[in-house]
Coordinates of C-alpha atoms in Angstrom, one line a residue:
M1 CA 0.0 0.0 0.0
K2 CA 2.9 2.4 0.9
K3 CA 4.4 1.8 -2.6
I4 CA 1.1 2.7 -4.3
I5 CA 0.7 5.9 -2.3
T6 CA 4.4 6.8 -3.0
S7 CA 3.9 6.1 -6.7
L8 CA 0.7 8.1 -6.8
L9 CA 2.3 11.1 -5.1
A10 CA 5.3 10.9 -7.5
L11 CA 2.9 10.8 -10.5
I12 CA 1.0 13.8 -9.2
F13 CA 4.2 15.7 -8.5
L14 CA 5.6 15.0 -12.0
S15 CA 2.3 15.8 -13.8
S16 CA 1.9 19.1 -12.0
G17 CA 5.2 20.4 -13.3
C18 CA 6.6 20.9 -9.9
S19 CA 9.7 18.9 -10.8
N20 CA 10.4 21.2 -13.7
S21 CA 13.4 23.4 -12.6
S22 CA 12.8 26.0 -15.3
T23 CA 10.5 28.9 -14.6
N24 CA 7.3 29.3 -16.4
K25 CA 8.2 32.3 -18.5
S26 CA 5.5 34.4 -20.1
E27 CA 5.5 34.7 -23.8
V28 CA 4.5 37.4 -26.3
K29 CA 1.5 36.2 -28.3
S30 CA 0.7 39.3 -30.2
P31 CA 2.7 41.7 -32.4
S32 CA 1.4 44.6 -30.3
D33 CA 2.8 43.1 -27.1
I34 CA 6.3 43.0 -25.5
L35 CA 7.8 41.0 -22.7
V36 CA 9.5 43.1 -20.0
E37 CA 10.9 41.3 -16.9
N38 CA 8.5 38.3 -17.4
K39 CA 5.5 40.7 -17.8
V40 CA 3.6 41.1 -21.0
V41 CA 2.9 44.7 -21.8
S42 CA 0.6 45.8 -24.6
Y43 CA 0.7 48.7 -27.1
Y44 CA -2.8 49.5 -25.8
D45 CA -1.8 49.7 -22.1
N46 CA -1.8 53.0 -20.2
P47 CA 1.6 54.8 -20.4
D48 CA 2.0 54.3 -16.6
V49 CA 2.4 50.6 -17.2
Y50 CA 5.5 51.4 -19.2
K51 CA 6.8 53.8 -16.6
N52 CA 6.4 51.0 -14.0
N53 CA 8.5 48.7 -16.2
G54 CA 11.5 51.0 -16.7
F55 CA 10.4 52.8 -19.9
S56 CA 10.6 56.6 -20.3
V57 CA 7.4 58.3 -21.6
E58 CA 8.0 60.9 -24.2
E59 CA 5.5 63.5 -25.4
K60 CA 7.5 64.6 -28.4
A61 CA 8.3 62.2 -31.2
L62 CA 11.7 63.8 -31.8
N63 CA 12.7 63.1 -28.2
S64 CA 11.4 59.6 -28.5
S65 CA 13.4 58.8 -31.6
K66 CA 16.7 60.3 -30.2
S67 CA 16.3 58.7 -26.8
K68 CA 19.0 56.2 -25.7
S69 CA 16.7 54.1 -23.6
N70 CA 13.5 52.1 -24.0
N71 CA 10.6 54.5 -24.3
V72 CA 7.1 55.1 -25.5
F73 CA 5.8 58.1 -27.4
V74 CA 2.4 59.3 -26.2
N75 CA 0.1 61.8 -27.9
K76 CA -1.6 64.8 -26.2
D77 CA -4.4 62.5 -25.2
G78 CA -2.0 60.2 -23.3
K79 CA -2.3 57.3 -25.8
V80 CA 0.8 55.3 -26.6
R81 CA 1.6 55.9 -30.3
C82 CA 5.0 54.2 -30.6
I83 CA 7.1 51.8 -28.5
T84 CA 10.9 52.0 -29.0
I85 CA 13.1 49.2 -27.7
L86 CA 16.8 49.5 -27.4
E87 CA 17.7 46.9 -24.8
D88 CA 18.1 43.2 -25.3
T89 CA 16.1 42.4 -22.1
V90 CA 12.8 43.2 -23.9
S91 CA 11.3 40.5 -26.2
T92 CA 8.8 41.0 -28.9
Y93 CA 6.6 38.8 -31.0
K94 CA 8.3 35.6 -32.2
N95 CA 10.9 36.1 -29.5
I96 CA 12.8 38.8 -31.4
S97 CA 14.8 41.3 -29.4
V98 CA 17.7 43.6 -29.8
G99 CA 20.7 41.4 -30.7
T100 CA 18.6 39.0 -32.8
S101 CA 20.1 38.2 -36.2
V102 CA 18.4 39.2 -39.5
S103 CA 18.1 35.5 -40.5
E104 CA 15.8 34.9 -37.5
I105 CA 13.5 37.7 -38.7
E106 CA 13.6 36.2 -42.2
N107 CA 12.7 32.8 -40.8
A108 CA 10.0 34.1 -38.5
F109 CA 8.0 36.1 -41.1
K110 CA 6.7 35.6 -44.6
Y111 CA 6.3 39.2 -45.7
E112 CA 9.1 41.1 -44.0
N113 CA 10.3 44.0 -46.1
G114 CA 14.0 44.4 -45.6
T115 CA 16.8 46.7 -46.5
T116 CA 20.3 46.7 -45.1
E117 CA 19.1 49.1 -42.4
T118 CA 15.5 48.1 -41.5
Y119 CA 13.1 45.3 -41.7
A120 CA 9.3 46.0 -41.4
V121 CA 6.5 43.6 -40.8
L122 CA 2.8 44.5 -40.9
F123 CA 0.0 42.8 -38.9
N124 CA -3.8 42.8 -38.9
G125 CA -4.4 41.6 -35.3
N126 CA -2.1 38.6 -35.0
V127 CA -2.0 37.9 -38.7
E128 CA 1.0 38.9 -40.8
V129 CA -0.2 40.7 -44.0
N130 CA 1.6 41.6 -47.1
P131 CA 2.0 45.4 -47.2
K132 CA 2.8 45.2 -51.0
D133 CA -0.6 43.6 -51.7
T134 CA -2.5 46.3 -53.7
T135 CA -5.9 44.8 -52.8
L136 CA -5.2 45.1 -49.0
K137 CA -7.1 47.9 -47.3
K138 CA -4.7 49.0 -44.6
E139 CA -6.7 49.9 -41.5
D140 CA -5.5 52.4 -39.0
G141 CA -5.3 49.7 -36.3
F142 CA -2.9 47.5 -38.2
I143 CA 0.4 47.2 -36.3
W144 CA 3.8 47.8 -37.8
V145 CA 7.0 46.3 -36.3
N146 CA 10.2 47.9 -37.5
Y147 CA 13.5 46.2 -36.8
F148 CA 16.6 48.5 -37.2
I149 CA 19.6 46.6 -38.4
D150 CA 23.4 47.1 -38.1
N151 CA 25.8 44.4 -39.3
N152 CA 22.9 41.9 -39.8
V153 CA 21.8 42.3 -36.1
V154 CA 18.7 44.1 -34.7
T155 CA 19.8 47.3 -32.8
K156 CA 16.4 48.9 -32.2
I157 CA 12.7 47.8 -32.5
Q158 CA 9.7 50.1 -32.9
I159 CA 6.1 49.1 -32.7
F160 CA 3.3 51.5 -33.8
D161 CA 0.0 51.4 -35.6
A162 CA -0.8 52.4 -39.2
L163 CA -2.5 55.6 -38.1
F164 CA 0.7 56.8 -36.4
A165 CA 2.7 55.8 -39.4
K166 CA 0.5 57.9 -41.6
T167 CA 0.3 61.0 -39.3
A168 CA 3.9 61.0 -38.2
Q169 CA 5.3 61.6 -41.7

C-alpha cells in the first residue's frame, strides 16, 4: 500500500510540473505586445504601465526617436503611439529582441520588407499581412513592427499602428 501511495504522489508531482526546474516564462502572443521582466505589456496599455516597467514616456516624437533608452511616445491624449526598444532584455513577437540576427527575422516572417538598415512587418491583429498587396485595405489599427539593423543584427525595434505611421510623416 505504501508503494502505491508513493507512486501516486510521484505521479501527481511530475504531472503538476513541480519537478520542472525552469521557470514558467510568459510569452508574447501578439505583435502589439512586448515582454519586460517576465510581464507582457501591450501597445494598448496605459503609459503608466510602461513607466512602472522602466520605460521613459516621451511626449515629443523627436525626443522619443533620439532617446538612448526604452521609451514610448504618447500623444496629447496620453495614448501610446510608438514603442521604442533599445535593450536586449525586452522581447517582442516571435521572441525577437535587440541582438537578434536578420536571419531569425527572415525565418519568422513571410512578408518582411527588408533593406540593409531596416526590416518592417505589418500585422492585422495577430495575422501577418503583405504590405505590398495592392488589394489590401490598410486599416488604422494595423500594427507595424520595424527592426533597425546594423551588421545583420537588430539594434532597435519600434512598434506602432498604421495611423501613427500615416500621421507621423
